[in-house]
Amino acid sequence: PISTAILAQLVGGGCVVSVSCRKMIHSLFLINTTGDIFLEKHWKSVVSRSVCDYFFEAQGKASELENVPPVIPSPHHYLINIFRENIFFVSVIQSEVPPLFVIEFLHRVAEMFQDYFGECSEAAIKDNVVIVYELLEEMLDNGFPLATESNILKELIRPPTILRSVVNTITGSSNVGETLPTGQLSCIPWRRAGVKYTNNEAYFDVVEEIDAILDKSGTTVFAEIQGVIDACIKLTGMPDLTLSFMVET
């Protein structure tokens, strides 16, 4: 047991949360819409599938699949879940932790499956079950998020291809990389190390939206402006950029 507070960091989001518990996520179950548990992953000890009965009970009371409560308490565990692509990602928590922290991690898992397999579906997960377990092992270390950024994981575990699958079958090798990713200890893990471009370019699109309510006389009752800046940066290395806004007179 760990008596002191443990700092668990979501590498991709840079969000550090202090969690005082023995383990953040104990087990993970993937459940389809018919109630079949088609994949489960445990860290250290095994949690019985019977714990999902509390989830099935809450699911039966929900009017729609999307309305299942995200946090379901049980006598000895908490079940925190999300619903993505007709799959319930149900995590089992032994101690009380910030629910949004767990929900964010579950969404990262679903997005990683989408990135690796092109879709986050039951069929894709079953077809790549070995890589799924390898990803979960790297993304979660002893129940705490470790590597959740795509660039880092793709250096650790190479994405599946037909040619790589044939080579692995013949040689008996795996998709696990032989070297540690260079960006794992970086403060910007979302960017690959040693990026080089032939032409250094930076493109910015400023998109503004104006929402307004006018009365019948044309007077503005309410108005607001929302804007986003879309950037496409192709610069070698890690240069510092300064973006300044100037009002034309």
XYZ file of C-alpha atoms in Angstrom:
249
model
C 0.000 0.000 0.000
C 1.132 3.545 -0.774
C 0.464 5.850 2.135
C 1.696 9.071 0.577
C 0.055 10.981 -2.250
C 0.993 9.774 -5.712
C 1.270 12.139 -8.628
C -0.402 10.600 -11.658
C 0.229 12.463 -14.886
C -1.648 12.220 -18.150
C 1.339 12.639 -20.460
C -0.626 13.763 -23.473
C -2.660 16.437 -21.714
C -0.028 17.655 -19.284
C -2.569 17.528 -16.454
C -1.143 16.557 -13.077
C -3.542 15.361 -10.411
C -2.647 14.291 -6.901
C -4.342 11.016 -6.042
C -4.144 9.548 -2.552
C -5.040 5.924 -3.110
C -3.466 2.564 -3.664
C -4.435 2.255 -7.303
C -6.337 4.423 -9.726
C -7.793 1.886 -12.201
C -7.972 -1.689 -11.018
C -9.556 -3.357 -14.058
C -11.076 -2.484 -17.427
C -13.979 -4.254 -19.135
C -15.195 -3.682 -22.695
C -18.886 -4.486 -23.083
C -20.989 -4.398 -26.247
C -24.604 -3.275 -26.480
C -25.918 -6.825 -26.009
C -24.197 -7.117 -22.626
C -21.300 -9.360 -23.674
C -17.916 -8.710 -22.050
C -15.619 -9.303 -25.001
C -12.383 -8.016 -23.468
C -11.044 -7.460 -19.980
C -7.731 -6.213 -18.649
C -6.545 -6.375 -15.044
C -3.596 -4.708 -13.376
C -2.022 -6.816 -10.600
C -5.025 -8.668 -9.129
C -8.046 -9.985 -11.017
C -11.489 -8.519 -10.358
C -14.354 -10.929 -10.974
C -16.698 -10.234 -13.873
C -19.561 -10.322 -11.386
C -18.723 -6.707 -10.492
C -20.262 -5.750 -13.853
C -23.666 -6.849 -12.552
C -23.954 -3.414 -10.928
C -23.316 -1.855 -14.331
C -25.911 -4.071 -16.024
C -28.432 -3.123 -13.351
C -27.842 0.596 -13.974
C -27.977 0.005 -17.733
C -31.363 -1.686 -17.407
C -32.766 1.344 -15.594
C -31.482 3.826 -18.203
C -33.910 4.971 -20.892
C -31.153 4.958 -23.529
C -27.642 3.547 -23.728
C -26.154 7.029 -23.591
C -27.967 7.737 -20.316
C -26.162 5.154 -18.191
C -24.711 6.975 -15.138
C -20.962 7.537 -15.649
C -20.205 6.666 -12.015
C -21.844 3.609 -10.442
C -21.055 2.781 -6.810
C -20.953 -0.763 -5.445
C -20.212 -2.065 -1.943
C -16.478 -2.458 -2.608
C -15.785 -0.677 -5.926
C -16.708 2.261 -8.119
C -17.542 1.620 -11.769
C -16.707 4.554 -14.050
C -17.723 4.167 -17.684
C -18.039 5.879 -21.054
C -19.997 4.883 -24.174
C -18.104 5.133 -27.461
C -18.901 3.538 -30.827
C -21.455 1.127 -29.310
C -18.924 -0.043 -26.727
C -19.003 0.552 -22.998
C -15.562 1.133 -21.493
C -16.088 0.182 -17.849
C -13.256 0.780 -15.384
C -13.268 -0.644 -11.880
C -11.919 1.607 -9.135
C -11.180 0.269 -5.694
C -10.747 3.639 -3.964
C -12.310 7.037 -4.513
C -10.540 9.063 -7.231
C -11.497 12.116 -9.357
C -14.040 10.670 -11.850
C -13.168 13.088 -14.664
C -9.573 11.909 -14.504
C -10.669 8.333 -15.198
C -13.191 9.398 -17.854
C -10.499 11.373 -19.697
C -8.243 8.319 -19.694
C -11.016 6.074 -21.055
C -11.613 8.517 -23.900
C -7.871 8.419 -24.633
C -8.054 4.630 -24.869
C -10.943 4.799 -27.344
C -9.163 7.448 -29.420
C -5.983 5.355 -29.483
C -7.903 2.355 -30.837
C -9.359 4.637 -33.510
C -5.888 5.916 -34.396
C -4.294 2.465 -34.550
C -7.032 0.414 -36.227
C -8.918 3.049 -38.212
C -12.060 2.399 -36.183
C -12.993 1.761 -32.580
C -15.286 -1.224 -33.003
C -15.709 -4.626 -31.434
C -14.523 -6.349 -34.614
C -11.375 -4.220 -34.896
C -10.505 -4.807 -31.237
C -10.976 -8.573 -31.555
C -8.882 -8.692 -34.734
C -6.018 -6.860 -33.006
C -6.392 -8.197 -29.488
C -2.640 -8.651 -28.971
C -1.894 -5.030 -29.843
C -4.826 -3.925 -27.667
C -3.303 -5.607 -24.631
C 0.124 -4.180 -25.465
C -1.353 -0.672 -25.701
C -3.211 -1.008 -22.413
C -0.042 -2.262 -20.743
C 1.881 0.808 -21.898
C -0.885 3.345 -21.330
C -1.449 2.286 -17.736
C 1.348 1.426 -15.316
C 0.251 -0.215 -12.064
C -3.148 1.416 -12.420
C -1.922 4.935 -13.235
C -1.739 6.603 -16.696
C 1.780 6.556 -18.112
C 1.910 7.089 -21.899
C -1.240 8.377 -23.561
C 0.219 10.309 -26.486
C -0.008 8.796 -29.973
C 3.534 9.714 -31.055
C 5.067 8.005 -28.037
C 2.925 4.890 -28.271
C 3.650 4.439 -31.970
C 7.366 4.351 -31.168
C 6.738 1.803 -28.414
C 4.202 -0.321 -30.315
C 4.203 -0.134 -34.090
C 0.748 0.133 -35.718
C -0.466 -3.035 -37.447
C -0.036 -3.487 -41.194
C -0.597 -6.495 -43.439
C 3.118 -6.802 -44.241
C 4.106 -6.483 -40.577
C 1.548 -9.101 -39.580
C 2.964 -11.556 -42.138
C 6.543 -10.903 -41.006
C 5.592 -11.317 -37.350
C 3.859 -14.608 -38.109
C 6.901 -15.970 -39.951
C 9.632 -14.678 -37.658
C 7.724 -14.843 -34.372
C 8.498 -11.190 -33.623
C 6.085 -8.628 -32.195
C 5.056 -5.019 -32.800
C 6.883 -3.802 -29.698
C 9.712 -1.390 -30.543
C 13.291 -2.135 -29.514
C 14.158 1.383 -28.352
C 12.484 3.742 -25.901
C 10.711 6.732 -27.467
C 12.792 9.880 -27.399
C 9.881 12.169 -26.515
C 8.521 10.324 -23.485
C 10.404 12.475 -20.985
C 9.904 15.657 -22.986
C 7.630 18.461 -21.833
C 5.996 18.313 -25.294
C 5.341 14.583 -25.839
C 2.837 15.296 -28.624
C 5.684 16.303 -31.002
C 8.180 13.852 -32.429
C 11.853 14.394 -31.732
C 14.157 15.491 -34.537
C 11.449 16.790 -36.873
C 12.868 18.204 -40.113
C 11.159 19.852 -43.076
C 12.570 20.839 -46.457
C 10.484 24.035 -46.467
C 9.740 25.824 -43.214
C 6.145 27.015 -43.383
C 3.428 28.185 -41.031
C -0.206 28.694 -42.039
C -2.898 30.296 -39.868
C -6.630 30.510 -40.449
C -8.617 32.885 -38.246
C -12.269 31.845 -38.147
C -14.763 34.175 -36.490
C -18.468 33.660 -35.839
C -20.915 36.382 -34.804
C -24.151 35.446 -33.059
C -26.671 38.221 -32.508
C -30.316 38.718 -31.540
C -32.114 41.727 -33.001
C -35.534 42.995 -32.081
C -38.115 44.068 -34.646
C -36.726 47.604 -34.721
C -33.235 46.395 -35.552
C -31.763 47.080 -32.133
C -29.189 44.574 -30.942
C -30.525 42.660 -27.942
C -27.585 40.289 -27.590
C -24.389 39.731 -29.524
C -21.235 37.704 -29.087
C -18.215 36.836 -31.178
C -16.472 33.471 -31.074
C -13.284 32.684 -32.889
C -10.684 29.985 -33.357
C -7.244 29.942 -34.907
C -6.386 26.875 -36.991
C -2.658 26.417 -37.443
C -0.637 24.164 -39.728
C 3.002 24.394 -38.684
C 5.836 22.781 -40.617
C 8.974 24.039 -38.913
C 12.199 22.194 -38.253
C 13.180 21.650 -34.631
C 11.534 23.576 -31.803
C 11.566 27.289 -32.705
C 9.796 29.889 -30.579
C 6.899 31.643 -32.316
C 5.142 34.829 -31.269
C 1.664 35.532 -32.571
C 0.592 39.176 -32.310
C -2.801 40.709 -33.054
C -2.881 44.243 -34.371
C -5.901 46.434 -34.954
C -5.746 48.174 -38.297
C -6.477 51.886 -38.189
